[in-house]
Amino acid sequence: MTVNTTVDTLRFATAGSVDDGKSTLVGRLLHDSKSVLTDQLEAVERASASRGQEGPDLALLTDGLRAEREQGITIDVAYRYFATAKRRFILADTPGHVQYTRNMVTGASTAELTIVLVDARNGVVEQTLRHAAIAALLRVPHVVLAVNKMDLVGYEEKEFERIVEDFAGHAAELGLPSFTPIPVSALVGDNVVDRSTQMDWYEGPALLEFLENVPVGVEAPDAPARFPVQYVIRDGEVRHYAGQLASGALRVGDRVTVHPSGETSEITGIDVLGVPTEVAYAPQSIGVRLADQRDVSRGDMITAGVDVPALTRDVRAAVCHLADRPLRVGDRVLVRHTTRTVKAIVQDLGEVRELNANDLGRVALRTAEPLALDDYAVSRRTGAFLLIDPADGATLTAGMVGLS
């Protein structure tokens, strides 16, 4: 198959409760889209035959870790790469168990779409709602509700509609603005890559068709310009400020503000891969030159226009605790926000005394130095941060600024 080299890329994540068939769905997606190498398929066929199964167990294509194969569960986030003629895909296959919630947060944090899988026989369960809550918390732009195992409920439309209605009620409460429901059977292949002949009542796209056509990389035209400085490169008397443009656009001639100092200047040059350009767009990696010799260093943020981030030492955020060690009021931590790292103290954890691994909660921090923060709803890049243990550098907690 010849793949167009100019196609774009969709990053998406999968989430489902135990035994909802997520590994089979991912395996079917890879198999039917012709994204499985011959030797991989032969290995799966041999392993399936040794277990007494008549056909290949496509779940074995994704459960790659020995512990996953032995326990029959997905433990860690696994990234799969495949492509069709229309689009490239980066799939974050995340665990379904509640004790691995932090892994789903990791996988979905950069996703533009999340597939929430449910078993048509069981409908919406507690873990389904947890996955939906994380998708809402992380502001994932697109959510697919994949109702799996439709073959086991006779491909009945009323069973599908019952689950969609139930999920829709919870989605509204969780702050999930919209979702796309698709009835599938991963085991048989209905509506995964090819449209099903068993569900003529369903007029929507198959899953892969939807993935190929959903809008990606679409940023609001008025997104604020945010440029965290990663490196300062000196070329004689000239300084180039290098990094990745987090959001918005920068143009030669723009008046800019440097945070946290508040100093202003004008952009006199922009380079992309060493080539001068008049304008740069997120998420390009760029070099910027300013008209004045300002005191700009790693961790500073350059912004353009009047829409500036909040400069504050008081941070309130929704969080998911990632570490096995708990987070408690009074803990001293490091806050890593874009390219800036500052000291902080945990002042409040809401209604709980501590956060343990996989807990979702809220935190109030007091930082030693000001941070230039956006609300996470405005920018997923500049509204997110990590809490780091200052003793050993371990990541403790992922935070999303300003969410209620």
Short mmCIF file of C-alpha atoms in Angstrom, two decimals:
data_model
loop_
_atom_site.label_atom_id
_atom_site.label_comp_id
_atom_site.label_asym_id
_atom_site.label_seq_id
_atom_site.Cartn_x
_atom_site.Cartn_y
_atom_site.Cartn_z
CA MET A 1 0.00 0.00 0.00
CA THR A 2 1.33 3.43 -0.95
CA VAL A 3 0.87 6.03 1.76
CA ASN A 4 0.66 9.73 0.96
CA THR A 5 3.58 11.45 2.66
CA THR A 6 1.63 14.71 2.98
CA VAL A 7 -1.14 13.34 5.21
CA ASP A 8 -1.60 14.66 8.71
CA THR A 9 -1.37 12.77 12.01
CA LEU A 10 -4.06 11.94 14.56
CA ARG A 11 -3.00 11.14 18.11
CA PHE A 12 -5.71 9.15 19.88
CA ALA A 13 -6.10 7.05 23.01
CA THR A 14 -8.21 4.05 23.92
CA ALA A 15 -9.87 3.43 27.28
CA GLY A 16 -12.17 0.70 28.47
CA SER A 17 -13.08 -1.30 31.53
CA VAL A 18 -11.77 -4.81 32.14
CA ASP A 19 -12.96 -7.34 29.54
CA ASP A 20 -14.70 -4.73 27.39
CA GLY A 21 -12.59 -5.99 24.48
CA LYS A 22 -10.24 -3.04 24.07
CA SER A 23 -7.20 -5.12 23.10
CA THR A 24 -9.30 -7.00 20.55
CA LEU A 25 -10.62 -3.71 19.15
CA VAL A 26 -7.11 -2.32 18.73
CA GLY A 27 -5.93 -5.61 17.24
CA ARG A 28 -8.85 -5.63 14.80
CA LEU A 29 -8.15 -2.03 13.84
CA LEU A 30 -4.51 -2.86 13.08
CA HIS A 31 -5.32 -6.15 11.33
CA ASP A 32 -8.14 -4.97 9.10
CA SER A 33 -6.31 -1.76 8.14
CA LYS A 34 -3.43 -3.95 6.89
CA SER A 35 -1.08 -2.52 9.52
CA VAL A 36 0.20 -5.86 10.83
CA LEU A 37 3.40 -7.41 9.51
CA THR A 38 3.21 -10.97 8.22
CA ASP A 39 5.56 -12.35 10.88
CA GLN A 40 3.52 -10.64 13.62
CA LEU A 41 0.31 -12.22 12.36
CA GLU A 42 1.95 -15.63 12.05
CA ALA A 43 3.18 -15.37 15.66
CA VAL A 44 -0.35 -14.53 16.83
CA GLU A 45 -1.80 -17.42 14.84
CA ARG A 46 0.69 -19.86 16.41
CA ALA A 47 0.01 -18.55 19.92
CA SER A 48 -3.74 -18.74 19.35
CA ALA A 49 -3.50 -22.29 18.01
CA SER A 50 -1.46 -23.37 21.03
CA ARG A 51 -4.34 -22.18 23.21
CA GLY A 52 -6.82 -24.24 21.23
CA GLN A 53 -8.43 -21.26 19.51
CA GLU A 54 -9.74 -21.73 15.97
CA GLY A 55 -8.81 -18.27 14.69
CA PRO A 56 -6.18 -15.68 15.59
CA ASP A 57 -6.71 -13.88 18.89
CA LEU A 58 -6.17 -10.31 17.73
CA ALA A 59 -5.80 -9.10 21.31
CA LEU A 60 -2.34 -10.68 21.26
CA LEU A 61 -1.25 -8.04 18.77
CA THR A 62 -1.46 -5.41 21.51
CA ASP A 63 -0.81 -7.18 24.81
CA GLY A 64 2.91 -7.21 24.20
CA LEU A 65 4.31 -7.34 27.73
CA ARG A 66 4.76 -10.79 29.25
CA ALA A 67 2.88 -9.76 32.39
CA GLU A 68 0.02 -8.51 30.21
CA ARG A 69 -0.16 -11.78 28.31
CA GLU A 70 -0.04 -13.85 31.48
CA GLN A 71 -2.67 -11.82 33.34
CA GLY A 72 -4.83 -11.06 30.33
CA ILE A 73 -4.85 -7.33 31.09
CA THR A 74 -3.23 -4.17 29.77
CA ILE A 75 -0.81 -2.66 32.29
CA ASP A 76 1.20 0.11 30.68
CA VAL A 77 0.57 2.65 27.95
CA ALA A 78 1.70 1.21 24.62
CA TYR A 79 2.07 3.43 21.58
CA ARG A 80 1.14 1.96 18.20
CA TYR A 81 1.96 3.63 14.90
CA PHE A 82 0.06 2.91 11.72
CA ALA A 83 -1.16 4.70 8.63
CA THR A 84 -3.74 4.62 5.86
CA ALA A 85 -3.81 6.48 2.57
CA LYS A 86 -5.63 9.35 4.31
CA ARG A 87 -3.84 9.81 7.63
CA ARG A 88 -1.11 8.68 10.00
CA PHE A 89 -2.08 7.53 13.50
CA ILE A 90 -0.37 7.44 16.88
CA LEU A 91 -2.43 5.28 19.20
CA ALA A 92 -1.93 5.34 22.97
CA ASP A 93 -3.34 2.02 24.17
CA THR A 94 -4.10 2.66 27.85
CA PRO A 95 -5.02 0.28 30.69
CA GLY A 96 -8.58 -0.22 31.88
CA HIS A 97 -7.99 -1.13 35.52
CA VAL A 98 -8.69 1.56 38.09
CA GLN A 99 -5.21 1.10 39.60
CA TYR A 100 -3.72 2.22 36.28
CA THR A 101 -5.79 5.40 35.92
CA ARG A 102 -2.57 7.43 35.94
CA ASN A 103 -1.49 5.59 32.79
CA MET A 104 -4.66 6.69 31.00
CA VAL A 105 -3.96 10.29 32.03
CA THR A 106 -0.50 9.94 30.51
CA GLY A 107 -1.82 8.49 27.26
CA ALA A 108 -4.73 10.91 26.86
CA SER A 109 -2.85 14.07 27.84
CA THR A 110 -1.63 14.69 24.28
CA ALA A 111 -4.49 12.95 22.46
CA GLU A 112 -6.88 14.76 20.15
CA LEU A 113 -9.40 11.93 20.40
CA THR A 114 -10.26 9.27 22.98
CA ILE A 115 -12.18 6.06 22.32
CA VAL A 116 -14.18 5.06 25.41
CA LEU A 117 -15.16 1.41 25.01
CA VAL A 118 -18.13 -0.28 26.72
CA ASP A 119 -19.45 -3.83 26.64
CA ALA A 120 -22.95 -3.83 25.11
CA ARG A 121 -24.02 -6.45 27.67
CA ASN A 122 -22.92 -4.39 30.68
CA GLY A 123 -23.44 -0.87 29.44
CA VAL A 124 -22.01 2.10 31.29
CA VAL A 125 -20.09 1.04 34.41
CA GLU A 126 -18.10 2.95 37.03
CA GLN A 127 -14.83 2.74 35.13
CA THR A 128 -16.56 4.04 31.98
CA LEU A 129 -17.50 7.16 33.90
CA ARG A 130 -13.98 7.48 35.24
CA HIS A 131 -12.57 7.38 31.73
CA ALA A 132 -15.16 9.91 30.55
CA ALA A 133 -14.28 12.17 33.48
CA ILE A 134 -10.59 12.05 32.54
CA ALA A 135 -11.39 12.86 28.92
CA ALA A 136 -13.42 15.84 30.12
CA LEU A 137 -10.75 16.87 32.61
CA LEU A 138 -8.03 16.76 29.96
CA ARG A 139 -10.21 18.62 27.45
CA VAL A 140 -9.73 15.95 24.79
CA PRO A 141 -11.31 17.57 21.71
CA HIS A 142 -13.12 14.45 20.40
CA VAL A 143 -14.59 11.44 22.23
CA VAL A 144 -15.93 8.27 20.61
CA LEU A 145 -18.24 5.98 22.59
CA ALA A 146 -17.57 2.56 21.05
CA VAL A 147 -20.29 0.13 22.10
CA ASN A 148 -18.56 -3.21 21.64
CA LYS A 149 -19.79 -6.81 21.48
CA MET A 150 -22.96 -5.86 19.62
CA ASP A 151 -22.97 -9.42 18.24
CA LEU A 152 -23.65 -10.68 21.78
CA VAL A 153 -26.85 -8.61 22.08
CA GLY A 154 -28.19 -9.61 18.69
CA TYR A 155 -27.12 -6.34 17.03
CA GLU A 156 -30.20 -4.77 18.61
CA GLU A 157 -30.60 -1.04 18.00
CA LYS A 158 -32.52 -0.56 21.24
CA GLU A 159 -29.59 -1.92 23.28
CA PHE A 160 -27.25 0.53 21.58
CA GLU A 161 -29.63 3.46 22.09
CA ARG A 162 -30.11 2.56 25.76
CA ILE A 163 -26.35 2.74 26.40
CA VAL A 164 -25.93 5.96 24.40
CA GLU A 165 -28.74 7.63 26.34
CA ASP A 166 -27.28 6.51 29.67
CA PHE A 167 -23.79 7.75 28.75
CA ALA A 168 -25.16 11.06 27.46
CA GLY A 169 -26.76 11.80 30.83
CA HIS A 170 -23.51 11.19 32.68
CA ALA A 171 -21.45 13.05 30.06
CA ALA A 172 -23.42 16.23 30.69
CA GLU A 173 -22.77 15.97 34.43
CA LEU A 174 -19.05 15.35 33.86
CA GLY A 175 -18.66 18.37 31.58
CA LEU A 176 -18.09 16.33 28.42
CA PRO A 177 -19.58 18.59 25.74
CA SER A 178 -20.12 16.02 22.99
CA PHE A 179 -19.30 12.51 21.85
CA THR A 180 -19.78 10.26 18.82
CA PRO A 181 -21.38 6.83 19.45
CA ILE A 182 -20.46 3.91 17.18
CA PRO A 183 -21.77 0.31 17.57
CA VAL A 184 -19.04 -2.25 16.91
CA SER A 185 -18.07 -5.88 17.28
CA ALA A 186 -14.29 -6.07 17.55
CA LEU A 187 -14.29 -9.86 17.52
CA VAL A 188 -16.23 -10.13 14.25
CA GLY A 189 -15.11 -6.83 12.73
CA ASP A 190 -18.42 -4.99 12.49
CA ASN A 191 -17.99 -1.21 12.06
CA VAL A 192 -14.30 -1.25 13.01
CA VAL A 193 -12.69 -0.84 9.58
CA ASP A 194 -15.57 -1.98 7.38
CA ARG A 195 -19.19 -1.03 7.84
CA SER A 196 -21.36 -3.76 9.30
CA THR A 197 -23.97 -5.62 7.26
CA GLN A 198 -25.63 -6.70 10.52
CA MET A 199 -26.70 -3.21 11.65
CA ASP A 200 -28.49 -1.55 8.74
CA TRP A 201 -30.20 0.72 11.28
CA TYR A 202 -26.87 2.46 11.92
CA GLU A 203 -26.16 5.12 9.31
CA GLY A 204 -22.94 6.58 10.71
CA PRO A 205 -19.30 5.84 9.81
CA ALA A 206 -17.22 2.84 10.80
CA LEU A 207 -14.61 3.60 13.45
CA LEU A 208 -11.63 3.90 11.08
CA GLU A 209 -13.64 6.07 8.70
CA PHE A 210 -14.38 8.44 11.56
CA LEU A 211 -10.74 8.45 12.65
CA GLU A 212 -9.63 9.26 9.12
CA ASN A 213 -11.94 12.26 8.78
CA VAL A 214 -12.23 13.88 12.21
CA PRO A 215 -10.59 17.34 12.24
CA VAL A 216 -7.14 17.37 13.84
CA GLY A 217 -4.68 20.07 14.79
CA VAL A 218 -7.38 22.71 14.55
CA GLU A 219 -6.49 25.58 16.85
CA ALA A 220 -8.75 28.55 17.44
CA PRO A 221 -7.74 31.36 15.05
CA ASP A 222 -7.54 33.75 17.99
CA ALA A 223 -5.45 31.43 20.18
CA PRO A 224 -3.04 33.51 22.28
CA ALA A 225 0.63 33.48 21.30
CA ARG A 226 2.69 31.62 23.91
CA PHE A 227 6.40 30.95 23.43
CA PRO A 228 8.23 29.32 26.38
CA VAL A 229 11.97 29.89 25.99
CA GLN A 230 13.96 26.67 26.10
CA TYR A 231 17.45 27.82 25.07
CA VAL A 232 19.29 31.09 24.63
CA ILE A 233 21.75 30.89 21.74
CA ARG A 234 24.39 33.62 21.53
CA ASP A 235 25.82 34.51 18.13
CA GLY A 236 28.27 37.31 18.87
CA GLU A 237 26.19 40.23 20.11
CA VAL A 238 22.96 38.68 18.82
CA ARG A 239 20.76 36.46 20.99
CA HIS A 240 18.41 33.88 19.57
CA TYR A 241 15.66 32.57 21.84
CA ALA A 242 14.81 28.99 20.89
CA GLY A 243 11.94 26.72 21.81
CA GLN A 244 8.58 25.36 20.68
CA LEU A 245 5.69 27.74 20.09
CA ALA A 246 3.04 26.41 22.46
CA SER A 247 0.03 28.17 20.94
CA GLY A 248 -0.96 30.91 18.54
CA ALA A 249 1.36 32.63 16.09
CA LEU A 250 4.30 35.03 16.17
CA ARG A 251 5.20 37.45 13.39
CA VAL A 252 8.16 39.66 12.63
CA GLY A 253 7.24 43.13 13.89
CA ASP A 254 5.02 41.88 16.75
CA ARG A 255 5.28 43.75 20.02
CA VAL A 256 5.93 41.15 22.71
CA THR A 257 6.08 40.88 26.49
CA VAL A 258 8.54 38.73 28.40
CA HIS A 259 7.21 37.03 31.54
CA PRO A 260 7.72 37.18 34.45
CA SER A 261 9.83 40.35 34.09
CA GLY A 262 7.16 42.24 32.16
CA GLU A 263 9.74 43.77 29.80
CA THR A 264 8.59 44.53 26.25
CA SER A 265 10.32 44.45 22.89
CA GLU A 266 9.71 43.79 19.19
CA ILE A 267 10.41 40.67 17.12
CA THR A 268 13.03 41.43 14.47
CA GLY A 269 13.52 37.90 13.16
CA ILE A 270 12.09 34.37 13.26
CA ASP A 271 13.86 31.21 12.09
CA VAL A 272 12.28 27.81 11.46
CA LEU A 273 14.91 25.09 11.03
CA GLY A 274 17.45 27.81 10.40
CA VAL A 275 15.41 29.39 7.60
CA PRO A 276 14.14 32.95 8.11
CA THR A 277 10.36 33.35 8.01
CA GLU A 278 7.90 36.16 8.59
CA VAL A 279 5.44 34.15 10.68
CA ALA A 280 5.49 30.97 12.79
CA TYR A 281 2.61 28.87 14.09
CA ALA A 282 2.24 26.44 16.98
CA PRO A 283 3.61 23.82 17.41
CA GLN A 284 6.65 24.81 15.31
CA SER A 285 10.10 24.86 16.91
CA ILE A 286 11.56 28.27 16.24
CA GLY A 287 14.27 30.79 17.03
CA VAL A 288 13.29 34.38 17.80
CA ARG A 289 15.36 37.58 17.78
CA LEU A 290 14.29 40.71 19.65
CA ALA A 291 15.09 44.35 18.96
CA ASP A 292 16.45 44.97 22.46
CA GLN A 293 19.02 43.11 24.56
CA ARG A 294 16.57 41.97 27.19
CA ASP A 295 17.34 39.72 30.13
CA VAL A 296 15.59 36.62 28.77
CA SER A 297 16.50 33.13 29.94
CA ARG A 298 15.22 29.56 29.93
CA GLY A 299 11.83 29.35 31.60
CA ASP A 300 10.69 32.81 30.54
CA MET A 301 7.62 33.09 28.33
CA ILE A 302 7.27 35.45 25.39
CA THR A 303 3.73 36.52 24.49
CA ALA A 304 2.26 38.81 21.85
CA GLY A 305 -0.84 40.98 21.97
CA VAL A 306 -3.00 42.08 24.88
CA ASP A 307 -4.19 38.56 25.80
CA VAL A 308 -1.50 37.79 28.36
CA PRO A 309 -1.35 34.88 30.84
CA ALA A 310 -2.04 35.33 34.53
CA LEU A 311 1.17 35.98 36.44
CA THR A 312 0.66 34.44 39.87
CA ARG A 313 2.18 32.58 42.78
CA ASP A 314 -1.17 31.10 43.83
CA VAL A 315 -2.09 28.10 41.73
CA ARG A 316 -5.39 26.22 41.91
CA ALA A 317 -5.85 23.19 39.72
CA ALA A 318 -7.48 19.84 39.13
CA VAL A 319 -4.96 17.03 39.45
CA CYS A 320 -4.34 13.34 39.00
CA HIS A 321 -1.80 11.92 41.43
CA LEU A 322 0.66 9.66 39.63
CA ALA A 323 3.17 8.52 42.25
CA ASP A 324 2.93 5.66 44.72
CA ARG A 325 3.96 8.02 47.52
CA PRO A 326 1.05 10.21 48.69
CA LEU A 327 0.77 13.98 48.30
CA ARG A 328 -0.09 15.83 51.53
CA VAL A 329 -0.74 19.38 52.66
CA GLY A 330 2.56 20.98 53.61
CA ASP A 331 4.62 18.98 51.12
CA ARG A 332 7.36 20.94 49.40
CA VAL A 333 7.45 20.27 45.67
CA LEU A 334 8.77 21.61 42.39
CA VAL A 335 6.29 22.89 39.81
CA ARG A 336 7.37 22.24 36.23
CA HIS A 337 5.37 24.47 33.87
CA THR A 338 6.45 24.46 30.21
CA THR A 339 10.21 25.16 30.45
CA ARG A 340 10.10 26.80 33.90
CA THR A 341 10.60 25.01 37.23
CA VAL A 342 9.92 26.73 40.56
CA LYS A 343 9.66 25.69 44.20
CA ALA A 344 6.22 25.44 45.81
CA ILE A 345 4.34 24.23 48.87
CA VAL A 346 1.04 22.33 48.89
CA GLN A 347 -1.43 24.51 50.79
CA ASP A 348 -4.72 22.68 50.33
CA LEU A 349 -6.14 19.44 48.92
CA GLY A 350 -9.82 20.25 49.17
CA GLU A 351 -11.84 17.77 51.18
CA VAL A 352 -9.14 15.07 51.45
CA ARG A 353 -6.09 14.77 53.69
CA GLU A 354 -3.89 13.21 51.03
CA LEU A 355 -3.86 12.08 47.42
CA ASN A 356 -2.75 8.55 46.60
CA ALA A 357 -1.79 6.96 43.28
CA ASN A 358 -4.55 7.30 40.64
CA ASP A 359 -6.61 9.73 42.76
CA LEU A 360 -8.32 12.63 41.03
CA GLY A 361 -8.63 15.76 43.13
CA ARG A 362 -7.88 19.44 43.54
CA VAL A 363 -4.84 21.25 44.86
CA ALA A 364 -3.87 24.77 45.92
CA LEU A 365 -0.17 25.67 45.67
CA ARG A 366 1.94 28.64 46.70
CA THR A 367 5.00 29.05 44.49
CA ALA A 368 8.28 30.76 45.38
CA GLU A 369 8.34 32.61 42.05
CA PRO A 370 5.51 33.72 39.76
CA LEU A 371 4.31 31.56 36.88
CA ALA A 372 2.68 32.76 33.65
CA LEU A 373 -0.39 30.54 33.59
CA ASP A 374 -3.36 30.07 31.29
CA ASP A 375 -6.55 28.27 32.19
CA TYR A 376 -6.31 24.69 30.91
CA ALA A 377 -9.57 25.25 29.01
CA VAL A 378 -7.77 27.96 27.01
CA SER A 379 -4.51 26.12 26.39
CA ARG A 380 -3.69 22.48 27.15
CA ARG A 381 0.02 23.30 26.86
CA THR A 382 0.34 26.39 29.05
CA GLY A 383 -2.46 25.39 31.41
CA ALA A 384 -0.80 22.14 32.46
CA PHE A 385 2.01 21.42 34.91
CA LEU A 386 3.74 18.63 36.81
CA LEU A 387 4.62 18.40 40.48
CA ILE A 388 8.11 17.01 41.02
CA ASP A 389 9.72 15.59 44.15
CA PRO A 390 12.69 17.91 44.85
CA ALA A 391 14.58 15.10 46.60
CA ASP A 392 14.86 12.66 43.69
CA GLY A 393 13.19 14.33 40.69
CA ALA A 394 10.32 11.82 40.54
CA THR A 395 7.08 12.96 38.94
CA LEU A 396 4.32 13.15 41.55
CA THR A 397 1.23 14.76 40.10
CA ALA A 398 -0.23 16.08 36.83
CA GLY A 399 -2.19 19.32 37.13
CA MET A 400 -4.66 21.29 34.98
CA VAL A 401 -4.94 24.96 35.97
CA GLY A 402 -8.17 26.58 36.99
CA LEU A 403 -10.66 23.79 36.37
CA SER A 404 -13.59 23.54 38.74
#
